[in-house]
PDB file of C-alpha atoms in Angstrom:
ATOM      1  CA  MET A  40      90.208  53.408-119.253  1.00 87.00           C
ATOM      2  CA  PRO A  41      88.761  52.771-122.733  1.00 95.00           C
ATOM      3  CA  THR A  42      87.120  55.651-124.596  1.00 97.00           C
ATOM      4  CA  PHE A  43      85.127  56.172-127.769  1.00 97.00           C
ATOM      5  CA  SER A  44      83.883  59.138-129.768  1.00 96.00           C
ATOM      6  CA  ALA A  45      80.309  60.372-129.543  1.00 96.00           C
ATOM      7  CA  HIS A  46      78.536  61.698-132.632  1.00 92.00           C
ATOM      8  CA  ASP A  47      79.621  65.259-131.792  1.00 94.00           C
ATOM      9  CA  GLY A  48      83.252  64.305-131.228  1.00 95.00           C
ATOM     10  CA  THR A  49      83.093  64.262-127.411  1.00 97.00           C
ATOM     11  CA  ARG A  50      85.343  61.532-125.984  1.00 98.00           C
ATOM     12  CA  LEU A  51      83.369  59.297-123.664  1.00 98.00           C
ATOM     13  CA  ALA A  52      84.785  56.767-121.205  1.00 97.00           C
ATOM     14  CA  TYR A  53      83.519  53.478-119.878  1.00 97.00           C
ATOM     15  CA  HIS A  54      84.705  50.888-117.378  1.00 96.00           C
ATOM     16  CA  ALA A  55      84.790  47.186-118.209  1.00 97.00           C
ATOM     17  CA  SER A  56      84.946  44.529-115.505  1.00 96.00           C
ATOM     18  CA  GLY A  57      84.345  40.796-115.362  1.00 95.00           C
ATOM     19  CA  ASP A  58      84.063  38.239-118.120  1.00 90.00           C
ATOM     20  CA  GLY A  59      81.308  36.852-120.254  1.00 91.00           C
ATOM     21  CA  VAL A  60      78.630  38.465-122.372  1.00 94.00           C
ATOM     22  CA  PRO A  61      78.496  42.243-121.840  1.00 97.00           C
ATOM     23  CA  VAL A  62      75.771  44.082-119.969  1.00 98.00           C
ATOM     24  CA  VAL A  63      75.799  47.807-120.733  1.00 98.00           C
ATOM     25  CA  CYS A  64      75.128  49.731-117.509  1.00 98.00           C
ATOM     26  CA  LEU A  65      73.776  53.287-117.332  1.00 98.00           C
ATOM     27  CA  PRO A  66      74.288  55.137-114.042  1.00 96.00           C
ATOM     28  CA  GLY A  67      71.823  57.421-112.359  1.00 93.00           C
ATOM     29  CA  GLY A  68      72.430  60.991-111.342  1.00 86.00           C
ATOM     30  CA  PRO A  69      73.311  61.584-114.113  1.00 88.00           C
ATOM     31  CA  GLN A  70      76.900  61.058-112.982  1.00 87.00           C
ATOM     32  CA  ASP A  71      79.882  58.838-113.541  1.00 90.00           C
ATOM     33  CA  SER A  72      79.507  55.142-112.919  1.00 94.00           C
ATOM     34  CA  ALA A  73      81.941  54.785-109.980  1.00 93.00           C
ATOM     35  CA  TYR A  74      79.150  54.585-107.378  1.00 94.00           C
ATOM     36  CA  LEU A  75      77.841  51.405-109.014  1.00 96.00           C
ATOM     37  CA  GLY A  76      81.004  49.515-108.033  1.00 94.00           C
ATOM     38  CA  ASP A  77      80.660  46.042-109.533  1.00 96.00           C
ATOM     39  CA  LEU A  78      76.964  45.926-108.647  1.00 97.00           C
ATOM     40  CA  GLY A  79      77.482  43.684-105.660  1.00 97.00           C
ATOM     41  CA  GLY A  80      79.526  41.112-107.554  1.00 97.00           C
ATOM     42  CA  LEU A  81      77.479  40.911-110.752  1.00 97.00           C
ATOM     43  CA  SER A  82      80.799  41.092-112.622  1.00 96.00           C
ATOM     44  CA  ALA A  83      81.474  37.498-111.527  1.00 95.00           C
ATOM     45  CA  HIS A  84      78.670  36.412-113.864  1.00 95.00           C
ATOM     46  CA  ARG A  85      78.693  38.889-116.754  1.00 96.00           C
ATOM     47  CA  GLN A  86      81.029  41.519-118.155  1.00 97.00           C
ATOM     48  CA  LEU A  87      79.864  44.950-116.986  1.00 98.00           C
ATOM     49  CA  ILE A  88      80.305  47.877-119.369  1.00 98.00           C
ATOM     50  CA  MET A  89      79.671  50.991-117.289  1.00 98.00           C
ATOM     51  CA  LEU A  90      79.309  54.290-119.115  1.00 98.00           C
ATOM     52  CA  ASP A  91      80.521  57.561-117.610  1.00 97.00           C
ATOM     53  CA  ILE A  92      77.908  60.102-118.695  1.00 96.00           C
ATOM     54  CA  ARG A  93      79.450  62.950-120.702  1.00 95.00           C
ATOM     55  CA  GLY A  94      81.014  65.563-118.450  1.00 95.00           C
ATOM     56  CA  THR A  95      81.512  63.070-115.598  1.00 95.00           C
ATOM     57  CA  GLY A  96      84.213  60.624-114.537  1.00 93.00           C
ATOM     58  CA  GLY A  97      86.605  59.922-117.388  1.00 95.00           C
ATOM     59  CA  SER A  98      84.306  61.395-120.056  1.00 96.00           C
ATOM     60  CA  ALA A  99      85.058  64.776-121.584  1.00 96.00           C
ATOM     61  CA  THR A 100      82.958  67.887-121.097  1.00 95.00           C
ATOM     62  CA  PRO A 101      80.974  68.625-124.270  1.00 95.00           C
ATOM     63  CA  GLU A 102      81.115  71.973-126.034  1.00 93.00           C
ATOM     64  CA  ASP A 103      77.315  72.220-126.030  1.00 94.00           C
ATOM     65  CA  PRO A 104      75.736  71.861-122.542  1.00 93.00           C
ATOM     66  CA  VAL A 105      72.370  71.148-124.168  1.00 95.00           C
ATOM     67  CA  SER A 106      73.827  67.757-125.092  1.00 96.00           C
ATOM     68  CA  TYR A 107      73.444  66.724-121.427  1.00 96.00           C
ATOM     69  CA  ARG A 108      69.679  66.527-121.980  1.00 97.00           C
ATOM     70  CA  CYS A 109      68.302  63.028-121.506  1.00 97.00           C
ATOM     71  CA  ASP A 110      66.918  62.632-125.022  1.00 97.00           C
ATOM     72  CA  ARG A 111      70.265  63.760-126.495  1.00 97.00           C
ATOM     73  CA  LEU A 112      72.189  61.177-124.440  1.00 97.00           C
ATOM     74  CA  VAL A 113      70.451  58.375-126.339  1.00 98.00           C
ATOM     75  CA  ASP A 114      72.953  58.969-129.134  1.00 98.00           C
ATOM     76  CA  ASP A 115      75.829  58.338-126.687  1.00 97.00           C
ATOM     77  CA  VAL A 116      74.417  54.945-125.732  1.00 98.00           C
ATOM     78  CA  GLU A 117      74.029  54.038-129.383  1.00 98.00           C
ATOM     79  CA  ALA A 118      77.602  55.166-130.095  1.00 98.00           C
ATOM     80  CA  LEU A 119      78.806  52.893-127.261  1.00 98.00           C
ATOM     81  CA  ARG A 120      76.921  49.923-128.688  1.00 98.00           C
ATOM     82  CA  ARG A 121      78.514  50.479-132.073  1.00 97.00           C
ATOM     83  CA  HIS A 122      81.941  50.930-130.517  1.00 97.00           C
ATOM     84  CA  LEU A 123      81.553  47.586-128.728  1.00 97.00           C
ATOM     85  CA  GLY A 124      80.550  45.917-131.977  1.00 97.00           C
ATOM     86  CA  LEU A 125      77.302  44.559-130.537  1.00 97.00           C
ATOM     87  CA  GLU A 126      74.339  43.942-132.812  1.00 97.00           C
ATOM     88  CA  ARG A 127      72.111  43.573-129.737  1.00 97.00           C
ATOM     89  CA  MET A 128      72.822  44.016-126.051  1.00 97.00           C
ATOM     90  CA  ASP A 129      71.464  43.549-122.559  1.00 98.00           C
ATOM     91  CA  LEU A 130      70.924  46.921-120.911  1.00 98.00           C
ATOM     92  CA  LEU A 131      70.845  47.728-117.178  1.00 98.00           C
ATOM     93  CA  ALA A 132      70.048  51.156-115.769  1.00 98.00           C
ATOM     94  CA  HIS A 133      69.804  52.600-112.275  1.00 98.00           C
ATOM     95  CA  CYS A 134      67.630  55.486-111.037  1.00 97.00           C
ATOM     96  CA  ALA A 135      67.796  58.416-113.512  1.00 96.00           C
ATOM     97  CA  GLY A 136      69.531  56.104-115.960  1.00 97.00           C
ATOM     98  CA  ALA A 137      66.173  54.376-116.384  1.00 98.00           C
ATOM     99  CA  ASN A 138      64.903  57.529-118.106  1.00 98.00           C
ATOM    100  CA  LEU A 139      67.749  57.247-120.588  1.00 98.00           C
ATOM    101  CA  ALA A 140      67.197  53.506-121.030  1.00 98.00           C
ATOM    102  CA  ALA A 141      63.481  54.033-121.657  1.00 98.00           C
ATOM    103  CA  GLN A 142      64.231  56.587-124.351  1.00 98.00           C
ATOM    104  CA  TYR A 143      66.929  54.375-125.873  1.00 98.00           C
ATOM    105  CA  VAL A 144      64.432  51.509-126.076  1.00 98.00           C
ATOM    106  CA  SER A 145      61.919  53.892-127.635  1.00 97.00           C
ATOM    107  CA  ARG A 146      64.297  54.656-130.491  1.00 97.00           C
ATOM    108  CA  HIS A 147      66.386  51.472-130.752  1.00 98.00           C
ATOM    109  CA  ALA A 148      64.167  48.635-129.529  1.00 97.00           C
ATOM    110  CA  GLU A 149      65.715  46.241-132.015  1.00 97.00           C
ATOM    111  CA  ARG A 150      69.111  46.642-130.303  1.00 98.00           C
ATOM    112  CA  VAL A 151      68.046  45.410-126.842  1.00 98.00           C
ATOM    113  CA  ASP A 152      67.771  41.747-125.814  1.00 97.00           C
ATOM    114  CA  LYS A 153      66.870  42.209-122.135  1.00 98.00           C
ATOM    115  CA  LEU A 154      66.309  45.308-120.021  1.00 98.00           C
ATOM    116  CA  VAL A 155      66.889  45.703-116.277  1.00 98.00           C
ATOM    117  CA  LEU A 156      65.715  48.852-114.472  1.00 98.00           C
ATOM    118  CA  VAL A 157      66.943  49.120-110.877  1.00 98.00           C
ATOM    119  CA  THR A 158      64.997  51.434-108.518  1.00 98.00           C
ATOM    120  CA  PRO A 159      64.065  53.463-111.591  1.00 98.00           C
ATOM    121  CA  SER A 160      63.188  57.107-111.928  1.00 97.00           C
ATOM    122  CA  VAL A 161      59.849  57.541-113.710  1.00 98.00           C
ATOM    123  CA  ARG A 162      60.143  61.037-115.217  1.00 96.00           C
ATOM    124  CA  ALA A 163      60.438  59.769-118.783  1.00 97.00           C
ATOM    125  CA  VAL A 164      57.100  57.952-118.530  1.00 98.00           C
ATOM    126  CA  GLY A 165      55.199  60.615-116.608  1.00 97.00           C
ATOM    127  CA  ILE A 166      54.280  58.612-113.510  1.00 97.00           C
ATOM    128  CA  THR A 167      53.574  60.703-110.422  1.00 96.00           C
ATOM    129  CA  ILE A 168      54.877  59.610-107.016  1.00 96.00           C
ATOM    130  CA  THR A 169      52.458  61.076-104.499  1.00 95.00           C
ATOM    131  CA  THR A 170      53.542  62.669-101.251  1.00 94.00           C
ATOM    132  CA  GLU A 171      51.328  60.152 -99.451  1.00 96.00           C
ATOM    133  CA  LEU A 172      53.199  57.224-100.985  1.00 97.00           C
ATOM    134  CA  ARG A 173      56.608  58.683-100.113  1.00 96.00           C
ATOM    135  CA  ARG A 174      55.441  59.318 -96.547  1.00 96.00           C
ATOM    136  CA  GLU A 175      53.947  55.826 -96.264  1.00 97.00           C
ATOM    137  CA  THR A 176      57.209  54.269 -97.463  1.00 97.00           C
ATOM    138  CA  ALA A 177      59.282  56.414 -95.113  1.00 97.00           C
ATOM    139  CA  LEU A 178      57.195  55.332 -92.124  1.00 97.00           C
ATOM    140  CA  LEU A 179      58.410  51.771 -92.627  1.00 97.00           C
ATOM    141  CA  ARG A 180      61.675  52.995 -91.056  1.00 97.00           C
ATOM    142  CA  SER A 181      60.117  54.574 -87.959  1.00 97.00           C
ATOM    143  CA  ASP A 182      62.025  52.244 -85.637  1.00 97.00           C
ATOM    144  CA  GLN A 183      65.421  53.572 -86.753  1.00 97.00           C
ATOM    145  CA  PRO A 184      67.357  55.961 -84.469  1.00 96.00           C
ATOM    146  CA  TRP A 185      67.901  58.453 -87.297  1.00 97.00           C
ATOM    147  CA  PHE A 186      64.213  58.480 -88.288  1.00 97.00           C
ATOM    148  CA  PRO A 187      62.930  61.610 -86.438  1.00 96.00           C
ATOM    149  CA  GLY A 188      65.424  63.971 -88.079  1.00 96.00           C
ATOM    150  CA  ALA A 189      65.185  62.353 -91.502  1.00 96.00           C
ATOM    151  CA  PHE A 190      61.379  62.298 -91.443  1.00 96.00           C
ATOM    152  CA  ALA A 191      61.227  65.963 -90.427  1.00 96.00           C
ATOM    153  CA  ALA A 192      63.483  66.732 -93.394  1.00 95.00           C
ATOM    154  CA  LEU A 193      61.202  64.723 -95.689  1.00 95.00           C
ATOM    155  CA  GLU A 194      58.150  66.632 -94.465  1.00 94.00           C
ATOM    156  CA  ALA A 195      59.890  69.944 -95.149  1.00 94.00           C
ATOM    157  CA  ILE A 196      60.815  68.831 -98.680  1.00 93.00           C
ATOM    158  CA  LEU A 197      57.312  67.543 -99.411  1.00 91.00           C
ATOM    159  CA  ALA A 198      55.923  70.871 -98.220  1.00 90.00           C
ATOM    160  CA  GLY A 199      58.186  72.771-100.615  1.00 90.00           C
ATOM    161  CA  ARG A 200      60.431  74.138 -97.865  1.00 91.00           C
ATOM    162  CA  GLY A 201      63.417  71.905 -98.506  1.00 87.00           C
ATOM    163  CA  THR A 202      66.927  73.280 -98.049  1.00 92.00           C
ATOM    164  CA  ASP A 203      70.310  71.711 -98.805  1.00 88.00           C
ATOM    165  CA  GLU A 204      70.446  70.655 -95.149  1.00 93.00           C
ATOM    166  CA  HIS A 205      67.098  68.902 -95.465  1.00 93.00           C
ATOM    167  CA  TRP A 206      68.253  66.992 -98.544  1.00 90.00           C
ATOM    168  CA  GLN A 207      71.398  65.907 -96.714  1.00 91.00           C
ATOM    169  CA  ALA A 208      69.354  64.751 -93.716  1.00 94.00           C
ATOM    170  CA  LEU A 209      67.205  62.653 -96.036  1.00 93.00           C
ATOM    171  CA  ALA A 210      70.125  60.380 -96.989  1.00 94.00           C
ATOM    172  CA  PRO A 211      69.381  57.455 -94.609  1.00 96.00           C
ATOM    173  CA  PHE A 212      66.123  56.748 -96.430  1.00 96.00           C
ATOM    174  CA  SER A 213      68.151  55.745 -99.515  1.00 96.00           C
ATOM    175  CA  TYR A 214      69.816  52.790 -97.801  1.00 97.00           C
ATOM    176  CA  GLY A 215      68.540  49.625 -96.204  1.00 96.00           C
ATOM    177  CA  ARG A 216      71.163  50.095 -93.475  1.00 95.00           C
ATOM    178  CA  TRP A 217      72.524  53.511 -92.523  1.00 96.00           C
ATOM    179  CA  ASP A 218      75.945  52.172 -91.562  1.00 95.00           C
ATOM    180  CA  GLU A 219      79.536  53.195 -92.318  1.00 95.00           C
ATOM    181  CA  THR A 220      79.391  51.638 -95.766  1.00 94.00           C
ATOM    182  CA  ALA A 221      76.260  53.624 -96.608  1.00 95.00           C
ATOM    183  CA  ARG A 222      77.737  56.854 -95.220  1.00 95.00           C
ATOM    184  CA  ALA A 223      80.911  56.438 -97.266  1.00 94.00           C
ATOM    185  CA  HIS A 224      78.887  55.623-100.382  1.00 93.00           C
ATOM    186  CA  ARG A 225      76.755  58.727 -99.918  1.00 92.00           C
ATOM    187  CA  ALA A 226      79.776  60.987 -99.345  1.00 90.00           C
ATOM    188  CA  ALA A 227      81.451  59.721-102.516  1.00 88.00           C
ATOM    189  CA  GLU A 228      78.271  60.118-104.538  1.00 80.00           C
ATOM    190  CA  ASP A 229      77.843  63.712-103.373  1.00 75.00           C
ATOM    191  CA  GLU A 230      81.325  64.493-104.704  1.00 77.00           C
ATOM    192  CA  GLN A 231      80.526  62.908-108.072  1.00 77.00           C
ATOM    193  CA  LEU A 232      77.245  64.725-108.678  1.00 76.00           C
ATOM    194  CA  SER A 233      77.124  67.981-110.675  1.00 84.00           C
ATOM    195  CA  MET A 234      73.874  69.860-110.182  1.00 86.00           C
ATOM    196  CA  GLU A 235      74.492  71.700-113.453  1.00 91.00           C
ATOM    197  CA  ILE A 236      74.446  68.404-115.347  1.00 93.00           C
ATOM    198  CA  VAL A 237      71.449  67.180-113.350  1.00 92.00           C
ATOM    199  CA  ALA A 238      69.499  70.308-114.297  1.00 93.00           C
ATOM    200  CA  ALA A 239      70.470  70.042-117.962  1.00 94.00           C
ATOM    201  CA  PHE A 240      69.538  66.327-118.023  1.00 94.00           C
ATOM    202  CA  GLY A 241      65.919  67.123-117.223  1.00 95.00           C
ATOM    203  CA  ALA A 242      65.651  70.471-119.029  1.00 95.00           C
ATOM    204  CA  GLU A 243      62.590  71.415-121.060  1.00 95.00           C
ATOM    205  CA  GLY A 244      62.155  69.045-123.982  1.00 95.00           C
ATOM    206  CA  ALA A 245      64.049  66.173-122.352  1.00 96.00           C
ATOM    207  CA  PHE A 246      60.967  63.980-121.953  1.00 97.00           C
ATOM    208  CA  ASP A 247      57.910  63.091-124.012  1.00 97.00           C
ATOM    209  CA  PRO A 248      56.031  60.712-121.707  1.00 98.00           C
ATOM    210  CA  GLU A 249      53.157  59.983-124.080  1.00 98.00           C
ATOM    211  CA  ALA A 250      55.466  58.970-126.930  1.00 97.00           C
ATOM    212  CA  THR A 251      57.737  56.972-124.615  1.00 98.00           C
ATOM    213  CA  ARG A 252      54.855  55.072-123.056  1.00 98.00           C
ATOM    214  CA  ALA A 253      53.521  54.215-126.517  1.00 98.00           C
ATOM    215  CA  ALA A 254      56.943  52.902-127.557  1.00 98.00           C
ATOM    216  CA  LEU A 255      57.369  50.833-124.393  1.00 98.00           C
ATOM    217  CA  ALA A 256      53.981  49.226-125.011  1.00 98.00           C
ATOM    218  CA  ARG A 257      55.453  47.829-128.241  1.00 97.00           C
ATOM    219  CA  PHE A 258      58.692  46.589-126.620  1.00 98.00           C
ATOM    220  CA  THR A 259      58.291  42.813-126.322  1.00 97.00           C
ATOM    221  CA  PRO A 260      61.702  41.561-125.002  1.00 98.00           C
ATOM    222  CA  PRO A 261      61.877  40.595-121.304  1.00 98.00           C
ATOM    223  CA  VAL A 262      62.119  43.418-118.767  1.00 98.00           C
ATOM    224  CA  LEU A 263      62.982  43.263-115.066  1.00 98.00           C
ATOM    225  CA  LEU A 264      62.181  46.166-112.753  1.00 98.00           C
ATOM    226  CA  LEU A 265      63.775  45.817-109.339  1.00 98.00           C
ATOM    227  CA  ALA A 266      62.454  47.870-106.419  1.00 98.00           C
ATOM    228  CA  GLY A 267      63.777  48.306-102.898  1.00 98.00           C
ATOM    229  CA  GLU A 268      61.131  47.581-100.267  1.00 98.00           C
ATOM    230  CA  VAL A 269      61.898  50.750 -98.252  1.00 98.00           C
ATOM    231  CA  ASP A 270      63.002  53.056-101.089  1.00 97.00           C
ATOM    232  CA  THR A 271      61.256  56.436-100.823  1.00 96.00           C
ATOM    233  CA  GLY A 272      62.846  57.552-104.105  1.00 94.00           C
ATOM    234  CA  ALA A 273      61.315  54.766-106.182  1.00 97.00           C
ATOM    235  CA  PRO A 274      58.642  53.075-104.060  1.00 97.00           C
ATOM    236  CA  PRO A 275      57.655  49.529-105.033  1.00 98.00           C
ATOM    237  CA  ARG A 276      54.124  50.561-105.959  1.00 98.00           C
ATOM    238  CA  THR A 277      55.476  53.111-108.432  1.00 98.00           C
ATOM    239  CA  THR A 278      57.945  50.613-109.879  1.00 98.00           C
ATOM    240  CA  ALA A 279      55.117  48.111-110.355  1.00 98.00           C
ATOM    241  CA  GLU A 280      53.149  50.786-112.227  1.00 98.00           C
ATOM    242  CA  PHE A 281      56.183  51.353-114.448  1.00 98.00           C
ATOM    243  CA  ALA A 282      56.384  47.611-115.109  1.00 98.00           C
ATOM    244  CA  GLY A 283      52.772  47.702-116.276  1.00 98.00           C
ATOM    245  CA  LEU A 284      53.777  49.875-119.224  1.00 98.00           C
ATOM    246  CA  PHE A 285      55.639  46.936-120.805  1.00 98.00           C
ATOM    247  CA  PRO A 286      53.939  43.878-122.306  1.00 98.00           C
ATOM    248  CA  ASN A 287      56.586  41.469-120.952  1.00 98.00           C
ATOM    249  CA  ALA A 288      57.858  42.812-117.628  1.00 98.00           C
ATOM    250  CA  GLN A 289      58.183  41.579-114.079  1.00 98.00           C
ATOM    251  CA  CYS A 290      58.586  43.677-110.955  1.00 98.00           C
ATOM    252  CA  VAL A 291      60.619  42.203-108.090  1.00 98.00           C
ATOM    253  CA  VAL A 292      60.791  43.856-104.661  1.00 98.00           C
ATOM    254  CA  GLN A 293      64.002  43.217-102.729  1.00 98.00           C
ATOM    255  CA  PRO A 294      63.185  42.913 -99.010  1.00 98.00           C
ATOM    256  CA  GLY A 295      64.750  45.518 -96.754  1.00 97.00           C
ATOM    257  CA  ALA A 296      66.492  47.312 -99.612  1.00 98.00           C
ATOM    258  CA  GLY A 297      66.653  51.006-100.323  1.00 97.00           C
ATOM    259  CA  HIS A 298      67.707  52.847-103.459  1.00 97.00           C
ATOM    260  CA  PHE A 299      70.968  50.897-103.846  1.00 97.00           C
ATOM    261  CA  PRO A 300      69.930  47.254-103.426  1.00 98.00           C
ATOM    262  CA  TRP A 301      73.340  45.849-104.417  1.00 98.00           C
ATOM    263  CA  LEU A 302      74.764  47.521-101.289  1.00 96.00           C
ATOM    264  CA  ASP A 303      71.979  46.424 -98.942  1.00 96.00           C
ATOM    265  CA  ASP A 304      72.051  42.727 -99.877  1.00 97.00           C
ATOM    266  CA  ALA A 305      74.503  41.929-102.646  1.00 97.00           C
ATOM    267  CA  ALA A 306      73.715  38.219-102.706  1.00 98.00           C
ATOM    268  CA  THR A 307      69.984  38.737-103.239  1.00 98.00           C
ATOM    269  CA  PHE A 308      70.541  41.457-105.818  1.00 98.00           C
ATOM    270  CA  VAL A 309      72.992  39.363-107.839  1.00 98.00           C
ATOM    271  CA  ALA A 310      70.830  36.241-107.609  1.00 97.00           C
ATOM    272  CA  THR A 311      67.760  38.128-108.850  1.00 98.00           C
ATOM    273  CA  THR A 312      69.610  39.866-111.660  1.00 98.00           C
ATOM    274  CA  THR A 313      71.523  36.839-112.915  1.00 97.00           C
ATOM    275  CA  ALA A 314      68.408  34.657-112.808  1.00 97.00           C
ATOM    276  CA  PHE A 315      66.801  37.151-115.179  1.00 97.00           C
ATOM    277  CA  LEU A 316      69.776  37.915-117.425  1.00 96.00           C
ATOM    278  CA  GLY A 317      71.173  34.382-117.606  1.00 89.00           C
ATOM    279  CA  GLN A 318      74.531  33.856-119.298  1.00 71.00           C
ATOM    280  CA  GLY A 319      73.502  35.887-122.318  1.00 65.00           C
ATOM    281  CA  THR A 320      74.241  35.372-125.990  1.00 62.00           C
ATOM    282  CA  THR A 321      76.963  37.264-127.830  1.00 55.00           C
ATOM    283  CA  ARG A 322      75.595  39.088-130.844  1.00 58.00           C
ATOM    284  CA  SER A 323      78.421  41.000-132.484  1.00 56.00           C
ATOM    285  CA  ARG A 324      78.226  42.706-135.801  1.00 53.00           C
TER     286      ARG A 324
END
C-alpha cells in the first residue's frame, strides 16, 4: 500500500486501482476507503486513488487529534495531490467526504478539473435537511418488510430520542435493496468507523458555511452531484439545493438508489459517472 507524508509528518495511505487518468476519491465517515470498493467497476475506466483518512485504514494516527477536523484535512488532500505529481486532478467524494471536497475546492480551486459529489453531506455549506423531508423520503419505502421497525427508529431519532439500537435499525434506509450484500457492507462499515474521529471531524471551527458557499459560487469547472432516489441521508431535493450553489453543476438522481448507489445499481452509477468524467487529461507537474 503506497504512503506519503502529510505536512505534520503523519504517514497517510492510499489505494490505487485501475488504469488511466487518476480520480482522487475521498471517503465518507470519515473512515478508511475500503467500503468504497472499486465504486461499482469505475476502476475499469479510470485509475482510482482512494485516500485513507488519517487515523483509519493504513494511515497512521496523528499526534494531534485536532488534525482530524474537516478544515485541517484539506492539507492532507493537497499533500496527496503533490505526492501524485498532479498539477490538476478530478476529485470524487462520498457523503462526509463532500464536506472535505467543498473545503478543498474553496482553498485550491485551481487544482480541480472536475468534481463529483456522491450522496453528499451538506454540513460544510449549511443546508438544513428538515425532518419532514427525511420522513417523506423514508415513506417511499413503506412497502418493504423491514419498514415498520426502521421507520419507528427514524421517528425516535427525529424526536431526539435516538439510541444506538435505533441507529442500527435505521440501516435499511441507506440501501436500495436490504439484501445480504447490503447487510455485509453495513457490518464492515460499522467496524471501520471510529466515533472519536467522526466527532473530531465536525468539531467546533470545522465549517464556515458562508465562506464556503461564497467560494463555491466562484468555482466554474464542471460539477456532478449524484443523489439516490430513496436516500434519507442525502435526499435528492437537498442534493439539488447543493448543486445550486455552483455556477456549473448538474444534479442526477439515480432511480431506486440509497446512500451507496454503486452498490444498488453499479451499471447505472458507472455509466453516469464516466459520462461526466470522460477519459480525463493527465496534467502532471
